[in-house]
XYZ file of C-alpha atoms in Angstrom:
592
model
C -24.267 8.218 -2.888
C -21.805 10.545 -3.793
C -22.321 14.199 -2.385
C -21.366 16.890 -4.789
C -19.959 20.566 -3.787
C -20.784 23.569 -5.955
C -16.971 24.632 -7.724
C -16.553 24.640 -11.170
C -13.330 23.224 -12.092
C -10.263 23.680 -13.906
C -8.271 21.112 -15.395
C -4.304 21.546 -16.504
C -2.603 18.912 -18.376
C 0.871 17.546 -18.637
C 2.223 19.920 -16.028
C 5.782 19.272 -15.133
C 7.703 18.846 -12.118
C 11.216 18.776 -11.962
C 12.935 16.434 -9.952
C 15.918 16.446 -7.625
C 18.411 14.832 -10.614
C 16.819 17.666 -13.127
C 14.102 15.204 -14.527
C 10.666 15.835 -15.659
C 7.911 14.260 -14.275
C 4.273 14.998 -15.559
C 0.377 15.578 -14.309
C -2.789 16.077 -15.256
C -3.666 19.246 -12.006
C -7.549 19.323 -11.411
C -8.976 22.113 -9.156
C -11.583 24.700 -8.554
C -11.698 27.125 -10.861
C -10.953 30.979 -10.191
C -8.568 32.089 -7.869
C -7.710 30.880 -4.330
C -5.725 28.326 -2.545
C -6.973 24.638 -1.366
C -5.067 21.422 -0.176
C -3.631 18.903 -3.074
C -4.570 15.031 -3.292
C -1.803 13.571 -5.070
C -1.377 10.079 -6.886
C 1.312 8.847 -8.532
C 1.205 5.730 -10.644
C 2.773 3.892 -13.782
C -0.556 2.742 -15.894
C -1.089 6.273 -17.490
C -2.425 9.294 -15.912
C -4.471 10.078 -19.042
C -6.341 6.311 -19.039
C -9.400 5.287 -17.106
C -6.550 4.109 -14.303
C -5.996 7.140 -13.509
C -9.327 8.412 -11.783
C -10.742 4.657 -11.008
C -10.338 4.650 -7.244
C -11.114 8.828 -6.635
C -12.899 10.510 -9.448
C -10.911 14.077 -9.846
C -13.478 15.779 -11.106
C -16.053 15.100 -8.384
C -13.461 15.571 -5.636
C -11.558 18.169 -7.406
C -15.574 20.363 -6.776
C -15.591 20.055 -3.302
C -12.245 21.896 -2.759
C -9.579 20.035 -3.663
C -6.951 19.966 -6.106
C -5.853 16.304 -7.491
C -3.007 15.881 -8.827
C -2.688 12.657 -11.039
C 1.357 11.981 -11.925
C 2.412 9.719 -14.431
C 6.206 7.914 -12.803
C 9.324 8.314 -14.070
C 10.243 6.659 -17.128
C 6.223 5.936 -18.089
C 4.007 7.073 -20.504
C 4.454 10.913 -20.442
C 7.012 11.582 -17.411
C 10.840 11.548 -18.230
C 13.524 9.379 -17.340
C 13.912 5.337 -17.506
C 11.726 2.780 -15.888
C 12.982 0.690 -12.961
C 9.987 -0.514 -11.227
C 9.755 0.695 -7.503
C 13.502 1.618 -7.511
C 12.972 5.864 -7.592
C 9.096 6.239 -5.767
C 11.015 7.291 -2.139
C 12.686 9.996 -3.705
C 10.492 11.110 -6.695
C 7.207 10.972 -3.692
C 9.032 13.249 -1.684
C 10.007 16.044 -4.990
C 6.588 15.649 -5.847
C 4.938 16.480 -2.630
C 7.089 19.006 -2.070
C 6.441 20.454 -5.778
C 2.705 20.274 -5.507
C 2.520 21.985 -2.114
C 4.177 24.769 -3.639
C 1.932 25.354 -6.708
C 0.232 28.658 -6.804
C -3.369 27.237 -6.005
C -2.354 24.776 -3.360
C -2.108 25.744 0.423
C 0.493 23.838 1.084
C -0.986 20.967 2.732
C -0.971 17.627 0.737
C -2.438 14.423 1.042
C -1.737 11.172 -1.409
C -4.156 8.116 -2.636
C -3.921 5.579 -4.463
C -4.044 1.425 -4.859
C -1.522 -1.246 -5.350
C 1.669 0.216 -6.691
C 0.067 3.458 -6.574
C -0.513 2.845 -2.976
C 3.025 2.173 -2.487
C 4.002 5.207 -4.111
C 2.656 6.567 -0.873
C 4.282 4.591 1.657
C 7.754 5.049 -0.183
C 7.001 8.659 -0.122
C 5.689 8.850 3.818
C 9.476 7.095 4.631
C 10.923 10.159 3.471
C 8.918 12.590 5.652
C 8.082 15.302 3.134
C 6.477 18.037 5.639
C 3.793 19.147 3.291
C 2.263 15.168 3.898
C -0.342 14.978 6.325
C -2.339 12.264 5.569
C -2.773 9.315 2.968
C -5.320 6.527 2.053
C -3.305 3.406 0.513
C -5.276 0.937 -0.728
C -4.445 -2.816 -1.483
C -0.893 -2.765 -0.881
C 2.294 -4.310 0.174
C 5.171 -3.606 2.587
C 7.223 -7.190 2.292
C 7.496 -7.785 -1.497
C 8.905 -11.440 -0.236
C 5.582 -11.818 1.129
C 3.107 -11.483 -2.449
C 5.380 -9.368 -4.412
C 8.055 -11.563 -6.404
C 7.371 -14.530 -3.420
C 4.972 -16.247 -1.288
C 6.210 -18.475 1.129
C 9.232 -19.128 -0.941
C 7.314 -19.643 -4.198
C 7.866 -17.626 -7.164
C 5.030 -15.315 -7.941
C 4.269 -16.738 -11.473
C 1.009 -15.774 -11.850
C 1.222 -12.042 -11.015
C 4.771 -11.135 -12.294
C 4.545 -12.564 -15.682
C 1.352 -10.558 -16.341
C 2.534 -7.749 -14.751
C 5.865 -7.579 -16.069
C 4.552 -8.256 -19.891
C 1.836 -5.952 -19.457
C 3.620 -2.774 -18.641
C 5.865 -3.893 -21.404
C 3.283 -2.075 -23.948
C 4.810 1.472 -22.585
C 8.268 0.379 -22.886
C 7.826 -0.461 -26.544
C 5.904 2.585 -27.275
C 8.947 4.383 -25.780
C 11.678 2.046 -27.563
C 10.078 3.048 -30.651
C 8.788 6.372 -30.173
C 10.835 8.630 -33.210
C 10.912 5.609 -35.283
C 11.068 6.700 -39.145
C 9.694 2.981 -39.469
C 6.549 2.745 -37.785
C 6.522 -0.827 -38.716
C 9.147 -1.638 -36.244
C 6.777 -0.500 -33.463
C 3.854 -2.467 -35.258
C 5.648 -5.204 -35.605
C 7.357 -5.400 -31.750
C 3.715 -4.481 -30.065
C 2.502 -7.638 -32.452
C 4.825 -9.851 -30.737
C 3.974 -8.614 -27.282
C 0.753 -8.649 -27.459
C 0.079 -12.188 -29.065
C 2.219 -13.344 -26.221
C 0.208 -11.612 -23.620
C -2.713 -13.242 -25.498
C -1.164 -16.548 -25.257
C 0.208 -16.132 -21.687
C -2.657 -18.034 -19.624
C -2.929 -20.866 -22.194
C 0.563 -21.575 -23.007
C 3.288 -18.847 -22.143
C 3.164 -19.773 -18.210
C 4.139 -23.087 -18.946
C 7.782 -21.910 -20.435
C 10.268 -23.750 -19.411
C 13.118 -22.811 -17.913
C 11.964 -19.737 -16.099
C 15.331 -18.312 -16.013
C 14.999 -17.843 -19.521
C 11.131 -17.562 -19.379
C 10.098 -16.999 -23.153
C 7.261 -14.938 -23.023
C 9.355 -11.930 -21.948
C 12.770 -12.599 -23.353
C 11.701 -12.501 -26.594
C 10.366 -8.970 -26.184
C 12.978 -7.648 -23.918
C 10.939 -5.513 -22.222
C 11.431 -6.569 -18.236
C 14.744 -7.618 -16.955
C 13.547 -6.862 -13.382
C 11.372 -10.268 -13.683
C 14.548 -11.757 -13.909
C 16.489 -10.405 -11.212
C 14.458 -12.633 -8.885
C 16.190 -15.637 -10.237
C 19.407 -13.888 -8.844
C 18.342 -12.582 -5.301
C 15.762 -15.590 -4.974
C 14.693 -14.782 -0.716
C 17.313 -12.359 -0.763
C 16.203 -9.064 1.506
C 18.789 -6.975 0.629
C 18.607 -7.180 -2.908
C 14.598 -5.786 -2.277
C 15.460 -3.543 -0.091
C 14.299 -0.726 -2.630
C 10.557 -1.898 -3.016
C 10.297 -2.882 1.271
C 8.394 -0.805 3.395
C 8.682 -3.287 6.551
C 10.855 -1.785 8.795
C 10.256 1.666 7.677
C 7.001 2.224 9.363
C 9.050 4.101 12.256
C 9.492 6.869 9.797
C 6.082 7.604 8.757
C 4.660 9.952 10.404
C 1.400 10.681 9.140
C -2.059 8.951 9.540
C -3.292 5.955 7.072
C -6.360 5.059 6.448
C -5.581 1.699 4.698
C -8.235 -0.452 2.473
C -8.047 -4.160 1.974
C -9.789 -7.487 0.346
C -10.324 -10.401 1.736
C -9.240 -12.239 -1.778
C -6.864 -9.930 -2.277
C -3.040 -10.679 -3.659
C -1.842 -8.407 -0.710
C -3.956 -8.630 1.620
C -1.479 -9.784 5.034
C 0.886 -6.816 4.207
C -2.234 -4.239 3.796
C -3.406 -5.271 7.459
C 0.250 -5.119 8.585
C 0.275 -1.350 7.442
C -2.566 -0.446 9.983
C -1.875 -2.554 12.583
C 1.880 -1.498 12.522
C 1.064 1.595 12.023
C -1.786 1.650 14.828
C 0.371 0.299 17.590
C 3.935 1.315 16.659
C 3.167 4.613 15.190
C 5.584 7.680 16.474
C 3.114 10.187 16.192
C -0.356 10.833 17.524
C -1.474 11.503 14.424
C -0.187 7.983 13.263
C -1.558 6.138 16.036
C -4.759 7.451 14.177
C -4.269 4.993 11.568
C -7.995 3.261 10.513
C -8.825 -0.212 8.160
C -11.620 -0.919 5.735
C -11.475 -4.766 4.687
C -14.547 -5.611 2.461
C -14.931 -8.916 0.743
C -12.967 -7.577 -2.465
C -10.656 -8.906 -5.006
C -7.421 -6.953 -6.335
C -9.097 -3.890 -7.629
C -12.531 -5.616 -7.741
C -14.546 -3.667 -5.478
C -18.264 -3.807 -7.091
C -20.638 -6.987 -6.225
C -20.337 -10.352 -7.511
C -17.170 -10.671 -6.413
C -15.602 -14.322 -8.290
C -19.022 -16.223 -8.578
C -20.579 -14.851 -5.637
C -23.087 -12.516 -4.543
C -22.103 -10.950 -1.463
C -25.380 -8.167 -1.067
C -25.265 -4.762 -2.652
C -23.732 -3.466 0.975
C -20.584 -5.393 0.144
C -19.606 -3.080 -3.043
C -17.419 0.028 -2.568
C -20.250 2.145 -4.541
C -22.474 1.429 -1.564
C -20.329 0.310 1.671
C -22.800 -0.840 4.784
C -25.536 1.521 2.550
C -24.220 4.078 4.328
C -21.368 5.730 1.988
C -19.567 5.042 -1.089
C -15.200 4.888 -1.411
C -14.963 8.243 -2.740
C -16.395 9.557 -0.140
C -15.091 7.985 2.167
C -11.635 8.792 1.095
C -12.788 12.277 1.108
C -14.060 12.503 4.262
C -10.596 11.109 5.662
C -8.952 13.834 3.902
C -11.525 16.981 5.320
C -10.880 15.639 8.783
C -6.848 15.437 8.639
C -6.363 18.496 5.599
C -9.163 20.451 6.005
C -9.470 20.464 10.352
C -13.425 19.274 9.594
C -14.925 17.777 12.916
C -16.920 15.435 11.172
C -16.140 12.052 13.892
C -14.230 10.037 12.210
C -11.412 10.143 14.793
C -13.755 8.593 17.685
C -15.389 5.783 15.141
C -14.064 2.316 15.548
C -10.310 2.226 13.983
C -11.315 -1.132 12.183
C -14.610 -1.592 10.131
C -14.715 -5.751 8.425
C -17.040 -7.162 6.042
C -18.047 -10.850 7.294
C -18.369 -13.525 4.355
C -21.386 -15.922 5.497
C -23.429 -13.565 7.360
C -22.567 -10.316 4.517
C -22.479 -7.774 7.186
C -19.876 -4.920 7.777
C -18.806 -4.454 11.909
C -16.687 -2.678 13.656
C -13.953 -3.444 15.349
C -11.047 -2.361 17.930
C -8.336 -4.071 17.255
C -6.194 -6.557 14.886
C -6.091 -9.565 15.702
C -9.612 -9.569 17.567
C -8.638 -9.404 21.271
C -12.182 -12.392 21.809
C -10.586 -14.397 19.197
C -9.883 -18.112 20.834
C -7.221 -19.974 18.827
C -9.032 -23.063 17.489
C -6.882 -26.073 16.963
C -8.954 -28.269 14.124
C -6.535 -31.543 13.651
C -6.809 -33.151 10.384
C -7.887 -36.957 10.600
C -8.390 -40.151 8.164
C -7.813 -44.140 8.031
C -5.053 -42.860 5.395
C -7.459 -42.114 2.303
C -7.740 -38.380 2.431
C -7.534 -38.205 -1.388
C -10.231 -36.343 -3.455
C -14.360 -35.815 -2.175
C -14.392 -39.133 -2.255
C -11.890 -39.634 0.219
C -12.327 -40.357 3.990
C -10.591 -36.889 5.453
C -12.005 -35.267 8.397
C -11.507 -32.332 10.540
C -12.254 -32.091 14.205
C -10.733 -30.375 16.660
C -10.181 -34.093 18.423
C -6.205 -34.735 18.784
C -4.987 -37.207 16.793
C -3.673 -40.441 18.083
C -2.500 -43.612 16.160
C -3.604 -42.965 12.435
C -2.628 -43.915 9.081
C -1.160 -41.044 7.181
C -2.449 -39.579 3.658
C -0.437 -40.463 0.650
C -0.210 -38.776 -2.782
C 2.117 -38.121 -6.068
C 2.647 -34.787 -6.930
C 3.398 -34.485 -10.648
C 4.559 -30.872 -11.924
C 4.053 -31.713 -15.022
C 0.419 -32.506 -13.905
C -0.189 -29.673 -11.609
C -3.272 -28.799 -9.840
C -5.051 -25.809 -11.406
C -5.074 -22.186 -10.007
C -9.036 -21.964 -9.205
C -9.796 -18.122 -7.833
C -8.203 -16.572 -4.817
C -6.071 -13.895 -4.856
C -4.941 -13.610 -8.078
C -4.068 -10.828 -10.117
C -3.886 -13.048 -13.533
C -4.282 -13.510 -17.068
C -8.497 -13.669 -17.820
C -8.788 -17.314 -17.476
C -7.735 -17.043 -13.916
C -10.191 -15.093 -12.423
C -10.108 -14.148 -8.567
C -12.286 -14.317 -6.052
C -14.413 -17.510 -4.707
C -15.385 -20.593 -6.722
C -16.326 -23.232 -6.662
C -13.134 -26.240 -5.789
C -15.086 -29.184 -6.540
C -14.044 -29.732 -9.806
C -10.178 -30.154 -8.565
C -11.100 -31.571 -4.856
C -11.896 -34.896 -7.703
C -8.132 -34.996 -8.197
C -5.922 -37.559 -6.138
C -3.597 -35.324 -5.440
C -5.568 -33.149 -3.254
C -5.925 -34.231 0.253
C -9.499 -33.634 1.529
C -10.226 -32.879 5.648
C -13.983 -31.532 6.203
C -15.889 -31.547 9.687
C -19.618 -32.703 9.640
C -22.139 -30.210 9.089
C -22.136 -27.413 11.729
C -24.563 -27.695 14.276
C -24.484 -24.277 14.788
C -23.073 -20.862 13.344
C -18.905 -20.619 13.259
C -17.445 -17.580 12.790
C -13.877 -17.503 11.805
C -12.226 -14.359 12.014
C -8.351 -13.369 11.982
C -4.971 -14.994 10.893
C -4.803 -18.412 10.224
C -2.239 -20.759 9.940
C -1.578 -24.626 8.862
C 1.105 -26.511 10.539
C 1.222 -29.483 8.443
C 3.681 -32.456 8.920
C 4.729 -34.261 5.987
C 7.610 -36.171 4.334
C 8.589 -36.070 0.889
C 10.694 -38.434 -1.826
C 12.534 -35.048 -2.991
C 15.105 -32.876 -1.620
C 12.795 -29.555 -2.120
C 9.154 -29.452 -2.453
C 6.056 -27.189 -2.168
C 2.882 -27.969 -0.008
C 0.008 -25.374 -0.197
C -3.160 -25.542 1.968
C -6.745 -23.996 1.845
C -9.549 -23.381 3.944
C -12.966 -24.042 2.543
C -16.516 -23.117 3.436
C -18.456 -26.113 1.975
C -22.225 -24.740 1.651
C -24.988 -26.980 2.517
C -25.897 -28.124 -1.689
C -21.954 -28.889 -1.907
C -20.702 -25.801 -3.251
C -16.740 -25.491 -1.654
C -16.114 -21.775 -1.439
C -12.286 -20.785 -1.234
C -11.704 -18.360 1.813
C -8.133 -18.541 1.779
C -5.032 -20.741 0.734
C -1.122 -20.338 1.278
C 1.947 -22.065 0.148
C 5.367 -22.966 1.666
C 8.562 -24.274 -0.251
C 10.236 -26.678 1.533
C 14.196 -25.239 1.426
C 12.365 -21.702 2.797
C 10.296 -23.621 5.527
C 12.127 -21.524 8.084
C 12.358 -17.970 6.080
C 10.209 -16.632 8.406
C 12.232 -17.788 11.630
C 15.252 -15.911 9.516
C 16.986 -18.941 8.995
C 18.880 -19.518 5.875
C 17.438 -21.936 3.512
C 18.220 -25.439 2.860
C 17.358 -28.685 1.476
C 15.087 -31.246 2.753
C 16.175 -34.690 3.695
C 13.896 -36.796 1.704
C 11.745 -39.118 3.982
C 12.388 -36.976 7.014
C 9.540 -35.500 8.483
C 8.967 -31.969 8.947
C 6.583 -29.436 10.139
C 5.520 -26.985 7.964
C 3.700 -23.646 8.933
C 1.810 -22.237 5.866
C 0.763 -18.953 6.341
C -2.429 -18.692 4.986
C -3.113 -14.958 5.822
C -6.901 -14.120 7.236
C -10.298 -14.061 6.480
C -13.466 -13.357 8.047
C -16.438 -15.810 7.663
C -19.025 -16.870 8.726
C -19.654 -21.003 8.711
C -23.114 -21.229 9.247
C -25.456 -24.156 10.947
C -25.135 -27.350 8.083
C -22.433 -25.808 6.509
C -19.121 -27.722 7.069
C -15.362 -26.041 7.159
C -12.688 -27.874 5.110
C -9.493 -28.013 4.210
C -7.639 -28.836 1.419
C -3.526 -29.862 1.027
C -1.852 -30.232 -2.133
C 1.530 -29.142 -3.655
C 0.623 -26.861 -6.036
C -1.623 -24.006 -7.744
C -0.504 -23.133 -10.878
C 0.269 -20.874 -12.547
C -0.166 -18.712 -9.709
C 2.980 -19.997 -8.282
C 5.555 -21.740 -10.130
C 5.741 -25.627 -9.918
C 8.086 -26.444 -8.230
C 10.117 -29.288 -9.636
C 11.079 -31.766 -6.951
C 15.025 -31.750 -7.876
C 16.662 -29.378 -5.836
C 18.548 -27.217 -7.872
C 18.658 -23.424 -8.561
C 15.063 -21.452 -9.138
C 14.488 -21.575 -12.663
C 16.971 -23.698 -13.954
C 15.052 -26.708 -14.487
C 13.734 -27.716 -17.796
C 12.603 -31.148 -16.442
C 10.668 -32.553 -13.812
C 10.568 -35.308 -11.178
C 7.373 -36.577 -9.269
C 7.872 -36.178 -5.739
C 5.429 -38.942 -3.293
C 4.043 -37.087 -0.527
C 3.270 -38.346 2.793
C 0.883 -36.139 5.167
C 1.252 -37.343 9.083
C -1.467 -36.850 11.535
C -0.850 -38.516 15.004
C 0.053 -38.245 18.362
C 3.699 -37.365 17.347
C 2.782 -35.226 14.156
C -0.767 -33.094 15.147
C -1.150 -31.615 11.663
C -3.884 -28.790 12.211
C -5.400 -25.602 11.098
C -5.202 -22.842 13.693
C -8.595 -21.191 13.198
C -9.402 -17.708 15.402
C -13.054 -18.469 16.129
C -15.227 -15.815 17.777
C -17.210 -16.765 20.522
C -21.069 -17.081 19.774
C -21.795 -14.480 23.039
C -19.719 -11.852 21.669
């Protein structure tokens, strides 16, 4: 579907750009060939300008022949750039050099634009803080603004799953650079050996090291000490401050046309960036600001996504069968670079993909102004425990019930089983299938009958659970499930809250629980759009872990990290008149 313009192009490699301290940073340039002058894309990310990453989300060449010049960067301190790696710590200022740099190159016209997904989408928002005037308009895709909120943390937890992989996988560069003039090759052989047998081992055994302060995997390589910083500013803001966009958005100026997943790991903070940016924005052109959510995993953009098959509509090659990513990105950049009237400032500012029915709509505004706030309450005679168990959900208040009981082991904890992972290969993302750990008894089970008719859920959601625990500090995670009609139990989307951060989000400091004191918990379980249909029922599922996407947490109450042993913490789950434990669900009225 992609339409192709007639320039030949040229293609210059490892061209430097000095920055502000006297550094070199380095990029592959592509761009019509001949002479004359045409506005830059620019992307600047830390996987390698001259791998596959590099051109995965916009294909150079292709855009690079309908009048563009892309400019792919490799960031300071990786692969071919100079300087020393600190994740996130030098993208504000080296975004703004780099813009400024590229708008001055001999073939550009000075206008600039920047692209990119995950921490090369925030390589644009740390850049747009800074105001470079040569910006005019970017496309981030999949990416953050609170790194508290799926960064390093979620909800208080430690982001196992994610920053071990991350962390150890970047580590390949850093060794290559360690090593690199070396009259012993063998010492590089031998370190990469190391690293990447524990990478290897990493989903089977390495995420199960014990303490994490001293998490073996990547100690005995040495090649992150920024994954254990978070052991030192555990929920601190200020010690983040360098890798936040929230609160910045004020300073951005240009328009974003930001693209999201459904199973995504950063998925809240992606539909933050619009809907900040759509009705906070201090420019026109801000206010401008459009969204794209499909049904996508981190970086997985082509159909099946997990074990589903969501239609060949849903995949970014072929989005509604209308247009494909590249594209679409392009055509974003004609309208605000080029001064193209093509209509994409009068189309809807929002366009969704909705699981269930596999259709793509447009939309006005986040959250849906038709959404009614659904209160399902959670219910049972106090046997919630596995499929087995007698949980159900209705949007009935409780009254006088038995509450749900269960032990949560960490040295027993419940599996990670897809989502929004961004993992080692044995934890893929995406939906699949829960059944196989809704058996376990420490999994609380709450499902409504079988629909009588079609439920569409669409929006935030939001568990407030009420629940005592044994231990001074706990976690409790909750999911919402779309249980098909032959059983299957589709994951939509889950969140987790630690109990000493239950009121992180209320800014007030953390603390201990006292054990056998009820609480209320809200877990934040981010969004989703689906579509429940008729003999389909909606469930949810409560717990106290997912691992090792988060880190178990280990009932004692001392520092993060520092345990080496654990303690079984008995859960109780309270659903009466008192304690209304309940989903919030956004449901969109069957007229609309």
């Amino acid at each position: 579907m992609t339409q192709q313009a007639g320039h030949q192009v040229a293609i210059d490699f490892d061209v430097p750009a000095q920055m502000r301290d006297g550094t070199i940073l380095r990029a592959n340039v592509y761009r019509p060939a001949g002479e004359g002058k045409w506005p830059v894309l620019l992307t600047r990310l830390p996987y390698g300008k001259d791998l596959p990453i590099g051109s995965s989300l916009l294909d150079p060449l292709q855009v690079a022949r309908r009048g563009y010049v892309v400019i792919v960067q490799d960031t300071r301190g990786r692969f071919t750039s100079g300087g020393e790696w600190g994740p996130m710590r030098f993208e504000a200022e080296d975004g703004y050099d780099t813009v400024e740099w590229a708008s001055k190159l001999h073939y550009s016209n000075g206008i600039v634009g920047m692209f990119g997904i995950s921490y090369f989408g925030f390589t644009q928002w740390a850049a747009m803080t800074q105001q470079p005037p040569a910006l005019k308009a970017a496309v981030p895709v999949q990416t953050w603004n609170d790194p508290l909120n799926g960064v390093t943390f979620r909800g208080g937890a430690l982001e196992l799953g994610t920053a071990a992989q991350w962390q150890m996988s970047m580590g390949i560069d850093v060794l290559m650079r360690r090593y690199r003039g070396e009259e012993d090759p063998r010492k590089l052989g031998a370190a990469l050996y190391q690293l990447i047998h524990d990478i290897d081992a990493l989903g089977t055994q390495g995420y199960a090291s014990l303490p994490l302060s001293e998490f073996a995997p990547l100690k005995r390589n040495d090649v992150s000490p920024a994954f254990f910083d978070a052991f030192e500013y555990e929920m601190q803001r200020e010690r983040v401050a360098y890798m936040t966009i929230l609160g910045q958005h004020e300073k951005v100026t240009v328009p974003t046309f930001s693209i999201a997943g459904w199973y995504d790991i950063f998925l809240k903070d992606t539909i933050e960036n619009f809907r900040i940016m759509r009705e906070q924005g201090t420019t026109p052109e801000a206010r401008q600001s459009k969204l794209l959510v499909g049904p996508w995993s981190h970086g997985g953009m082509m159909n099946p996504i997990g074990e589903l098959n969501f239609g060949m509509g849903a995949s970014a090659a072929f989005i509604d069968l209308k247009i494909d990513l590249v594209s679409l990105q392009v055509r974003w950049f004609d309208h605000y670079l080029k001064q193209v009237e093509n209509g994409i400032e009068s189309e809807a500012p929002i366009k969704l993909f909705v699981m269930g029915a596999n259709t793509w709509r447009d939309e006005q505004e986040w959250p849906l102004a038709r959404a009614v706030e659904t209160r399902y309450y959670l219910h049972s005679a106090g046997h919630a425990n596995t499929l087995a168990g007698d949980g159900t959900l209705s949007t009935t208040a409780p009254e006088s019930e038995e509450p749900d009981n269960y032990i949560y082991d960490p040295a027993n904890p419940v599996p990670t089983r897809g989502g929004a992972l961004l993992m080692t290969p044995e934890y893929r993302s995406g939906p699949y299938d829960q059944r196989s750990i809704e058996q376990r008894e420490d999994i609380l089970v709450y499902s409504t009958p079988e629909l009588e008719q079609d439920v569409e859920v669409t929006g935030p959601i939001t568990v407030h659970l009420w629940a005592t625990s044994s231990a001074p500090d706990t976690d409790f995670v909750a999911r919402l499930v779309d249980v098909h009609p032959d059983g299957y139990a589709q994951n939509l989307t889950d969140g987790i809250i630690r109990a000493r951060h239950r009121n992180f989000a209320q800014g007030e400091a953390s603390s201990l629980i006292e054990p056998g004191k009820a609480y209320e918990y809200a877990i934040d379980l981010w969004a989703t759009s689906n579509l429940f249909k008729q003999g389909h029922r909606i469930r949810v599922d409560v717990t106290s872990s997912s691992f090792p996407r988060w880190d178990r947490n280990p009932n004692t109450g001392q520092p993060l990290g520092s345990d080496a042993e654990f303690q079984e913490a008995h859960q109780t789950i309270l659903h009466d008149t008192e304690h209304p434990s309940h989903i919030l669900l956004p449901i969109i009225p069957a007229s609309a």
